[in-house]
Coordinates of C-alpha atoms and ligand atoms in Angstrom, one line a residue:
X1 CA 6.5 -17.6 -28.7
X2 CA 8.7 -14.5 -29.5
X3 CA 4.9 -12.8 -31.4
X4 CA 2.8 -13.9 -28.2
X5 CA 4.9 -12.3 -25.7
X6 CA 5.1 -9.0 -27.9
X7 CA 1.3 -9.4 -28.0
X8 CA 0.8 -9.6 -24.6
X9 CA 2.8 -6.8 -23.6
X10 CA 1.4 -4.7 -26.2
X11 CA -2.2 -5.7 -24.7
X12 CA -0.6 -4.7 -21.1
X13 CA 0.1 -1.2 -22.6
X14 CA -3.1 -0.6 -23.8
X15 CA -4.8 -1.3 -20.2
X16 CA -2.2 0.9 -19.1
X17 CA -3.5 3.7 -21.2
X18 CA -6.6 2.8 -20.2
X19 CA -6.0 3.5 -16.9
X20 CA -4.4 6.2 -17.4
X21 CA -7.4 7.9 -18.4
X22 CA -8.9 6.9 -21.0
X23 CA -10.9 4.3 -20.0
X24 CA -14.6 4.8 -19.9
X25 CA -16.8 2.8 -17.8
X26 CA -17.2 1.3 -14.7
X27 CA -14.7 1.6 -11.6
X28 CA -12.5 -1.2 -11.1
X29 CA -13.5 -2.7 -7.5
X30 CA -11.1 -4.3 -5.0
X31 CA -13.1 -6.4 -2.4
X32 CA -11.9 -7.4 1.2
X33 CA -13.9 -9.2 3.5
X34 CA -15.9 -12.3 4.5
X35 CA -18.1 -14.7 3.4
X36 CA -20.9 -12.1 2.6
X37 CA -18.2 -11.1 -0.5
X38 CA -16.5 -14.4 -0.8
X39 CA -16.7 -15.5 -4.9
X40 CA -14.3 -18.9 -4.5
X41 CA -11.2 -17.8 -2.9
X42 CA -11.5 -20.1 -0.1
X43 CA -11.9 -23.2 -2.8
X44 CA -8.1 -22.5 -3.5
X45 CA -6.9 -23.0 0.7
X46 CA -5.7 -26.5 1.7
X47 CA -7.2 -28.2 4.5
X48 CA -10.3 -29.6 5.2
X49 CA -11.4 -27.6 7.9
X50 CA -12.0 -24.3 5.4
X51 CA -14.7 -23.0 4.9
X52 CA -16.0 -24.0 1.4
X53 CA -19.0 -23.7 -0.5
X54 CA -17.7 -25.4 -3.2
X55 CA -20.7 -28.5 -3.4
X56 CA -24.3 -28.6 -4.1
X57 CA -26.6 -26.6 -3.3
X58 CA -24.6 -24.0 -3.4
X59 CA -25.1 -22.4 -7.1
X60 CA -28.6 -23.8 -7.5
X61 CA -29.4 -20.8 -9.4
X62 CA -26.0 -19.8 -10.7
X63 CA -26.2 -19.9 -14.5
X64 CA -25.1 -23.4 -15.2
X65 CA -26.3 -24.3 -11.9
X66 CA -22.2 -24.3 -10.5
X67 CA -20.9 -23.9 -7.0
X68 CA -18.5 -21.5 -7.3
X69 CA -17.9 -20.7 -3.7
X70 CA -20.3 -17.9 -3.0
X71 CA -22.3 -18.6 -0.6
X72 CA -25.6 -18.4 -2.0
X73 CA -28.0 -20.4 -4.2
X74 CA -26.9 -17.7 -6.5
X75 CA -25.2 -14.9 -6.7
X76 CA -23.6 -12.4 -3.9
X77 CA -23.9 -9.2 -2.1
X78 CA -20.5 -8.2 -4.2
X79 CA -21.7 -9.8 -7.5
X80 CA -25.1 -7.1 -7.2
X81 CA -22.8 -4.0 -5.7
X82 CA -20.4 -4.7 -9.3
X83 CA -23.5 -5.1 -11.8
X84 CA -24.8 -1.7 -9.9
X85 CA -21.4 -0.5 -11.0
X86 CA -21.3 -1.5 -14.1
X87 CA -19.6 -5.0 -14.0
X88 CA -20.3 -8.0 -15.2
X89 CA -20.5 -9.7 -11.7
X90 CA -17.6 -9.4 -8.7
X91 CA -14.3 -9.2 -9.4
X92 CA -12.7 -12.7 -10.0
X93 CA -11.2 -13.9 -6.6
X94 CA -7.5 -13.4 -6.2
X95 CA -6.4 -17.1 -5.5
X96 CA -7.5 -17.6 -9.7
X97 CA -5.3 -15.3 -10.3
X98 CA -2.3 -15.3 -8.1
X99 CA -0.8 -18.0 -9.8
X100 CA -0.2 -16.3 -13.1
X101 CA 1.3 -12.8 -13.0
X102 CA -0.4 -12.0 -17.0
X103 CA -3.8 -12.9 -15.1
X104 CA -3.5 -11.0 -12.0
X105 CA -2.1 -7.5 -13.7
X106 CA -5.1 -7.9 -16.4
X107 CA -8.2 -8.1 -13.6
X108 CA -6.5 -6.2 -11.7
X109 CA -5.8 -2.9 -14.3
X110 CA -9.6 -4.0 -15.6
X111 CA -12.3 -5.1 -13.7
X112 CA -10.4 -5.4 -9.9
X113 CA -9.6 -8.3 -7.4
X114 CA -11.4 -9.9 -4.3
X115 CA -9.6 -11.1 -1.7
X116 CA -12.7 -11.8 0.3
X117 CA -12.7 -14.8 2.2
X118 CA -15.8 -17.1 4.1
X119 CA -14.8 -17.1 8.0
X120 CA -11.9 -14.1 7.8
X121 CA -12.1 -11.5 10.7
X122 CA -10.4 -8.7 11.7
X123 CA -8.4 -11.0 14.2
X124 CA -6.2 -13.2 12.6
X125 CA -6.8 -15.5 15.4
X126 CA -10.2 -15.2 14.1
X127 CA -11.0 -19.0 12.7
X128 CA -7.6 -19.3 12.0
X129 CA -6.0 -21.6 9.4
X130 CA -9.5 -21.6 8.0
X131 CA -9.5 -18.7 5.9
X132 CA -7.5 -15.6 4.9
X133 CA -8.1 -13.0 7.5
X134 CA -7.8 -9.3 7.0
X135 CA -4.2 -8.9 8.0
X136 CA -3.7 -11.4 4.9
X137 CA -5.9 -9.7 2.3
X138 CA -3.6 -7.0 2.9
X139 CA -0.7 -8.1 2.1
X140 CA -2.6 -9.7 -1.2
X141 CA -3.3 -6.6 -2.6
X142 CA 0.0 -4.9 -1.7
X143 CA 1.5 -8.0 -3.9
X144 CA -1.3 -7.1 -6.4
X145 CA -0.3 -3.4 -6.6
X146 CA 3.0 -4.1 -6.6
X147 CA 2.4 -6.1 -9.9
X148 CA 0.5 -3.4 -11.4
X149 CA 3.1 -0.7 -10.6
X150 CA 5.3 -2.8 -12.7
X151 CA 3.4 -3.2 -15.6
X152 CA 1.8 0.0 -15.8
X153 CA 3.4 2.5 -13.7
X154 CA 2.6 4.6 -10.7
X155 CA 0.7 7.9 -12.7
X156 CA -1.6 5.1 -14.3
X157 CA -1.4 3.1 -11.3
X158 CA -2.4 5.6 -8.8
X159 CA -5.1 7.0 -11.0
X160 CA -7.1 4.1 -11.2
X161 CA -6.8 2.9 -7.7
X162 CA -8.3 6.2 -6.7
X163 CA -10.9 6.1 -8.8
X164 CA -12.0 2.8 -7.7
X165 CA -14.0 1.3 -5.1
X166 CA -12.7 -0.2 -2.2
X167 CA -15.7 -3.0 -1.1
X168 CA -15.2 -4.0 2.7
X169 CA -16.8 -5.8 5.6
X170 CA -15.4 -7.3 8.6
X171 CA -16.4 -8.0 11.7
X172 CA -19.0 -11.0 11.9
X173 CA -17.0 -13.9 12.3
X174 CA -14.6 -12.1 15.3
X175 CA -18.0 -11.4 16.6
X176 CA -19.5 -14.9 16.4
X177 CA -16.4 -16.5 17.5
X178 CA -16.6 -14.0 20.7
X179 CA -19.8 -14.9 21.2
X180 CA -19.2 -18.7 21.3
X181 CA -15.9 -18.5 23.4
X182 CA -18.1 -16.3 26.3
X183 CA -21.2 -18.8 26.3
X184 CA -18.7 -21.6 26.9
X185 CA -16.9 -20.1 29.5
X186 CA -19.9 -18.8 31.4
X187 CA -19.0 -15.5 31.8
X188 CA -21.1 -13.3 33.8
X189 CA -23.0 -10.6 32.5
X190 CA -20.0 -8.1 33.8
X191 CA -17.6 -10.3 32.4
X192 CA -19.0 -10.2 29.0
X193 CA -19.6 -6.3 29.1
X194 CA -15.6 -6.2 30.3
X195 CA -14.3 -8.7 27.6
X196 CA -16.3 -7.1 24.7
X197 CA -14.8 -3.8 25.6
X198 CA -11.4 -5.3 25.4
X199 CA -12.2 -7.0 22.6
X200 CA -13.5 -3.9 20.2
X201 CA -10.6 -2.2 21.2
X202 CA -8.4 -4.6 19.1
X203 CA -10.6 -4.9 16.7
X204 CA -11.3 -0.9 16.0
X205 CA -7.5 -0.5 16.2
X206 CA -6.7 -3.1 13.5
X207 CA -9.8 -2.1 11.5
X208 CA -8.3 0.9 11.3
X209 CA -5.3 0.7 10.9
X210 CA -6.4 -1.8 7.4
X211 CA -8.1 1.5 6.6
X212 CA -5.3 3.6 6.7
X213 CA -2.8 1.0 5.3
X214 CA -5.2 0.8 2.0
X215 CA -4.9 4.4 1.8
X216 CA -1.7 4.6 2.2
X217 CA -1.4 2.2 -1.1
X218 CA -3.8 4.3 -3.4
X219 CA -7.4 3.6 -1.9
X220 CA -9.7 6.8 -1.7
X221 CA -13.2 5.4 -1.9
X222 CA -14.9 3.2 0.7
X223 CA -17.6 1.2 0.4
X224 CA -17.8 -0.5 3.9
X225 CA -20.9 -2.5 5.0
X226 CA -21.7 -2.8 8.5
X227 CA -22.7 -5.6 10.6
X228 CA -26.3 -6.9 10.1
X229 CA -28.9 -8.4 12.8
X230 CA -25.8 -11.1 13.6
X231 CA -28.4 -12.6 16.3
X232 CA -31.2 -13.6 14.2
X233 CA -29.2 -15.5 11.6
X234 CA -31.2 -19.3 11.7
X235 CA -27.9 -20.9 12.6
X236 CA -28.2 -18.5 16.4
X237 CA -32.0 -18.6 16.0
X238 CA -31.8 -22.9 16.2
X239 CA -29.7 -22.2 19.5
X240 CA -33.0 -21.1 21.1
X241 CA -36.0 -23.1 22.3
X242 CA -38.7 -20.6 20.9
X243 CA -36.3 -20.0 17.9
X244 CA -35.9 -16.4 18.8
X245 CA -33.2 -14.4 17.9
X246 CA -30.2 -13.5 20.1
X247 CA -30.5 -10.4 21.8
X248 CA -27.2 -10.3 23.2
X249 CA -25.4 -11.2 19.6
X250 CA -27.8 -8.0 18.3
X251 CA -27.1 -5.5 20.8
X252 CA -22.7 -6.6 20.2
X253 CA -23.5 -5.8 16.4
X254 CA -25.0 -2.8 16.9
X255 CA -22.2 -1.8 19.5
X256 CA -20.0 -2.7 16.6
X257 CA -22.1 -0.4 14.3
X258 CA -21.9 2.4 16.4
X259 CA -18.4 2.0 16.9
X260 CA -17.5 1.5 13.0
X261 CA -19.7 4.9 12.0
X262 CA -17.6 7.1 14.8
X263 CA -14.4 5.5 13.5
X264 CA -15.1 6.2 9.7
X265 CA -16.5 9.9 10.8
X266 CA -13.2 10.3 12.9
X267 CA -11.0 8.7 9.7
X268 CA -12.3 10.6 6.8
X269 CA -11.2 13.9 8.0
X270 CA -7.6 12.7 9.0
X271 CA -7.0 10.9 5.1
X272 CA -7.4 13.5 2.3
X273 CA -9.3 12.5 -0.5
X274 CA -10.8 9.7 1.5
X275 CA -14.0 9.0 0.2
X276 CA -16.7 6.7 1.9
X277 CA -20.3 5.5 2.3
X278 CA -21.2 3.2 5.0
X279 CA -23.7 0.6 4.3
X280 CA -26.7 0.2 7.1
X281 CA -26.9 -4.0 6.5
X282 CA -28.6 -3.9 10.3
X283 CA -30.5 -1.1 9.9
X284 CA -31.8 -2.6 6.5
X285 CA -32.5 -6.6 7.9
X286 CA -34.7 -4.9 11.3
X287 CA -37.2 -3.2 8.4
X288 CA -37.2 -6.2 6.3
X289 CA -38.0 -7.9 9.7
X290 CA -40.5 -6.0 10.5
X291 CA -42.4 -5.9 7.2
X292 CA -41.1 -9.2 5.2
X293 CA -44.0 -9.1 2.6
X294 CA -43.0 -5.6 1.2
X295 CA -40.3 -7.3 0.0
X296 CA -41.6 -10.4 -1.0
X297 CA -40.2 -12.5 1.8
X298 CA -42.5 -15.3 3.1
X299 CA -39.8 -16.6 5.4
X300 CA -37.0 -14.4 7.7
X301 CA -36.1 -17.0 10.2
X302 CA -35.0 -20.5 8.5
X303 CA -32.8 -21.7 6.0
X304 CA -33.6 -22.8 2.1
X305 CA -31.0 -25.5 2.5
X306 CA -29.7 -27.8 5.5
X307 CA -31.7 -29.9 7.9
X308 CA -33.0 -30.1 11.2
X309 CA -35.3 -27.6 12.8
X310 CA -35.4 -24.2 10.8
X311 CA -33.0 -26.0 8.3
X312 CA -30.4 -24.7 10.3
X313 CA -29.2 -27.2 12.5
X314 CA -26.4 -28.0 9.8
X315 CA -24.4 -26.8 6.8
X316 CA -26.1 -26.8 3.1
X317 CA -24.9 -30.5 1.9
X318 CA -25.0 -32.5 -1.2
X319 CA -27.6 -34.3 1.4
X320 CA -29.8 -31.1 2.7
X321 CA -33.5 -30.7 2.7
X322 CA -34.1 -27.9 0.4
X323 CA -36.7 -25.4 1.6
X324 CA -40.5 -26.0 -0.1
X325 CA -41.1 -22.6 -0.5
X326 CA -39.6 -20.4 -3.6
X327 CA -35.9 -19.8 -2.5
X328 CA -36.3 -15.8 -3.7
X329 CA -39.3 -16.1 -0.8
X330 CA -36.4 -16.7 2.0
X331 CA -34.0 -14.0 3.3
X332 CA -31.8 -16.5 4.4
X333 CA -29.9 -19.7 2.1
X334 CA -28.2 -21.5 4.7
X335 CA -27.9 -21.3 8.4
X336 CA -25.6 -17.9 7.6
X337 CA -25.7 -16.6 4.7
X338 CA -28.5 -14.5 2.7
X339 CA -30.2 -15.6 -0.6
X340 CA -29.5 -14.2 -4.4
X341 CA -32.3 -12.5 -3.6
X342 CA -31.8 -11.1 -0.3
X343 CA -28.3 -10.0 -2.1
X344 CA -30.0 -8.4 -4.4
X345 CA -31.7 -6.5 -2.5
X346 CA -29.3 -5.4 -0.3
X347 CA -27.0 -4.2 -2.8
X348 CA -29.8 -2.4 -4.7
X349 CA -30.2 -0.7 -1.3
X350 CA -27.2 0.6 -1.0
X351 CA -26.6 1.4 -4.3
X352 CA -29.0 4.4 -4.8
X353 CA -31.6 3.3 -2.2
X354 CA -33.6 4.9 0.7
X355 CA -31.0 7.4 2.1
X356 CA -31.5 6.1 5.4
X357 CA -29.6 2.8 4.4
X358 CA -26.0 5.0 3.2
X359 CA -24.1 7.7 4.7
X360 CA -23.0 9.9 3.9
X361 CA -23.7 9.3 0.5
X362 CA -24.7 5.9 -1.4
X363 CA -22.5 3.9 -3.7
X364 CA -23.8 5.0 -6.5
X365 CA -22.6 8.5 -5.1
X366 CA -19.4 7.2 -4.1
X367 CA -18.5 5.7 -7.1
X368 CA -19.5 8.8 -9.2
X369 CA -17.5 11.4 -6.8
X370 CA -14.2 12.9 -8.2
Ligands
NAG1 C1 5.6 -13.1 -11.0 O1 6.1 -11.8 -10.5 C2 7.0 -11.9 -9.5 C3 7.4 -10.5 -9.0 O2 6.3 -9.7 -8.9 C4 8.2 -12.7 -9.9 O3 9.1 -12.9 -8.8 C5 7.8 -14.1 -10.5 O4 8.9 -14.7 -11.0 C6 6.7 -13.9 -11.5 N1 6.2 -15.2 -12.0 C7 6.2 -15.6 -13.2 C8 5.6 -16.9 -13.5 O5 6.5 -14.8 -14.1
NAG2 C1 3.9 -3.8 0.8 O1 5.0 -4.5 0.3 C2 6.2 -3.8 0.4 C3 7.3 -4.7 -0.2 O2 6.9 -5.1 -1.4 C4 6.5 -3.6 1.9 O3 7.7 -2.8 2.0 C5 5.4 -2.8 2.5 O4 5.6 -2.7 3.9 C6 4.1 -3.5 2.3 N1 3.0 -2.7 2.8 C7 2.0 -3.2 3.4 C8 1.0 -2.3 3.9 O5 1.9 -4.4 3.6
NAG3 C1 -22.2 -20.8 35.2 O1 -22.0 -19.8 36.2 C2 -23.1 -19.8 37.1 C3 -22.8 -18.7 38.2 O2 -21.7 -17.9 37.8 C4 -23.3 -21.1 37.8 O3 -24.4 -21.1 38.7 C5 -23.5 -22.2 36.8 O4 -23.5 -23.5 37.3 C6 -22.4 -22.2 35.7 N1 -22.7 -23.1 34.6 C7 -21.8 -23.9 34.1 C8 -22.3 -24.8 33.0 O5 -20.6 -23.9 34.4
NAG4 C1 -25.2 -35.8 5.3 O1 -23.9 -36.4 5.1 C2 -23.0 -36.1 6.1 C3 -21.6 -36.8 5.7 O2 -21.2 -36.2 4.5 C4 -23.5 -36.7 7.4 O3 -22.6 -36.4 8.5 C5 -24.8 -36.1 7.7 O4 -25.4 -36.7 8.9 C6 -25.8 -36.3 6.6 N1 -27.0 -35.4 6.9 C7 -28.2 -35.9 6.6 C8 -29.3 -34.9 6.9 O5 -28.4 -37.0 6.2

């Protein structure tokens, strides 16, 4: 007992002279967001009403064919962004690791933590009780940090965390939420333009101020995706008699969009050091839109697994129809959520792709600045 704790605290120093400097390799990557990120935290909340991908289909095409909470037939959005970086996959999620202090300071002086979470917003009113929303994650990797200061010491400490990347998106589920609440209460078209300006108020004052607190605790570099086409996901698509998507639900995203880039632009300049790219996810699904074959997409509208019309009518069950066509043919999984494929691509996108899809810089860029 006596050798094994010895052992393990000599392994803790080595990381921490790892992170002090002489560790070669990737950046460690710290993820907060949503369900696009999400690699199982939400398996580890109580209640049934999470949201949990935890079942088949989900993992289809996950070596070993396991659900492991992403939602995907495969892997993620963060899973590609890490292996761009040099990881093996995402960071492992933080409810894994939370309950054993050895676990959590390892990932988190190695490979990083995701907090991510299917269904969080900026809001914690946001599907609340259902997730862990932003305000949460927060305080998750304050406890994280504080855990690493312990073992390893604020030089090492703060070294590392500026080195690595911060992985972010919020925004969607506040959004759809919104979006539902205003068609059930039949607001007007004034109405909605009023209560959607109330509304990105609180959310660009939270967002951030979640910016600025992760600064404050080491953060310098920012890799923040943006909302995509929120509107022409199958589940809003099925809403519609032609299937078309929302232009209402588009034209809030991209307010959202425009909003987020003036608020990073405003940011940078106030945090020093503060290093970001911003990831075009709308800017991105409109061109695969408009020219799905280029990719290899024989389907943008419905889902690879659910049922009803577009497969989209309900979630991916044990009991779903499974799409006839080649799932990496699909941009979409389920009724929300983008393939492995679409993944893929996105992240190879904003890794080191068209310029157009990053700015200022791309991650690759980001995670190579000093
Ligand atoms: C984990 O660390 C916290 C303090 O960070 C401490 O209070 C707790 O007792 C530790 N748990 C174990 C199992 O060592
Ligand atoms: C982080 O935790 C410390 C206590 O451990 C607390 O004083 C501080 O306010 C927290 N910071 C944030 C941003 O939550
Ligand atoms: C919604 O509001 C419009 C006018 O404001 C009204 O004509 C219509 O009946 C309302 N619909 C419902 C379902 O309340
Ligand atoms: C699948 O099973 C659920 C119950 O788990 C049921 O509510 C649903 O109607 C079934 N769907 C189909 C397409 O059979």
């Amino acid at each position: 007992m006596q050798g094994l704790v010895v052992c393990l605290a000599l392994s803790v120093q080595v990381l921490v002279a790892e992170a002090a400097g002489l560790r070669r390799g990737p950046p460690a990557m710290y993820v907060l967001g949503d369900s696009i990120l999400d690699v199982g935290n939400n398996n580890y909340l109580p209640g049934a009403d999470v949201f949990r991908a935890n079942r088949p289909y989900y993992g289809i095409d996950f070596p070993g064919r396991i659900p492991t909470g992403r939602f995907s037939n495969g892997f993620n959005t963060a899973d590609y962004i890490a292996k761009s970086m040099g990881l093996v996959r995402s960071p492992p999620p933080y409810l894994s690791l939370a309950p054993n202090n050895l676990s959590l300071v390892l990932a988190a002086l190695t490979t990083g933590v995701s907090y991510a979470s299917a269904g969080a917003g900026i809001l914690d009113s946001t599907n609340s009780g259902k997730c862990i929303p932003l305000s949460r994650q927060l305080e998750y990797f304050n406890a994280t940090r504080a855990k690493m200061l312990a073992a390893a010491g604020s030089p090492a400490v703060t070294a590392l965390l500026s080195k690595s990347i911060f992985l972010v998106t919020f925004g969607s589920n506040d959004l759809f939420v919104f979006a539902a609440a205003e068609q059930a209460s039949n607001r007007s078209e004034a109405e909605q333009q009023s209560d959607a300006a109330t509304l990105f108020a609180d959310l660009f004052s939270k967002y951030s101020a979640a910016i600025t607190e992760l600064y404050a605790m080491g953060a310098r570099k920012f890799a923040i995706i943006n909302l995509g086409v929120l509107g022409c996901v199958p589940a809003v698509r099925v809403l519609d008699a032609a299937e078309s998507c929302s232009a209402g639900l588009n034209q809030l995203a991209a307010g959202f969009d425009d909003a987020l880039r003036s608020l990073l632009a405003g940011l940078a300049p106030r945090l020093p050091g503060m290093v970001y790219s911003l990831a075009d996810s709308f800017g991105l699904t409109q061109d695969t839109f408009a020219d799905p074959e280029a990719s290899g997409y024989t389907d943008i509208a419905g889902a690879c697994c659910g049922s009803g019309r577009l497969l989209a009518e309900a979630d991916c069950m044990p009991n779903s129809t499974l799409c006839a066509a080649d799932r990496d043919q699909h941009v979409f999984w389920d009724r929300y959520h983008p393939s492995q494929r679409a993944s893929l691509l996105t992240a190879q996108a904003f890794y080191d792709g068209p310029p157009k899809y990053t700015e200022p810089i791309n991650f690759m860029q980001l995670a190579q600045s000093t």
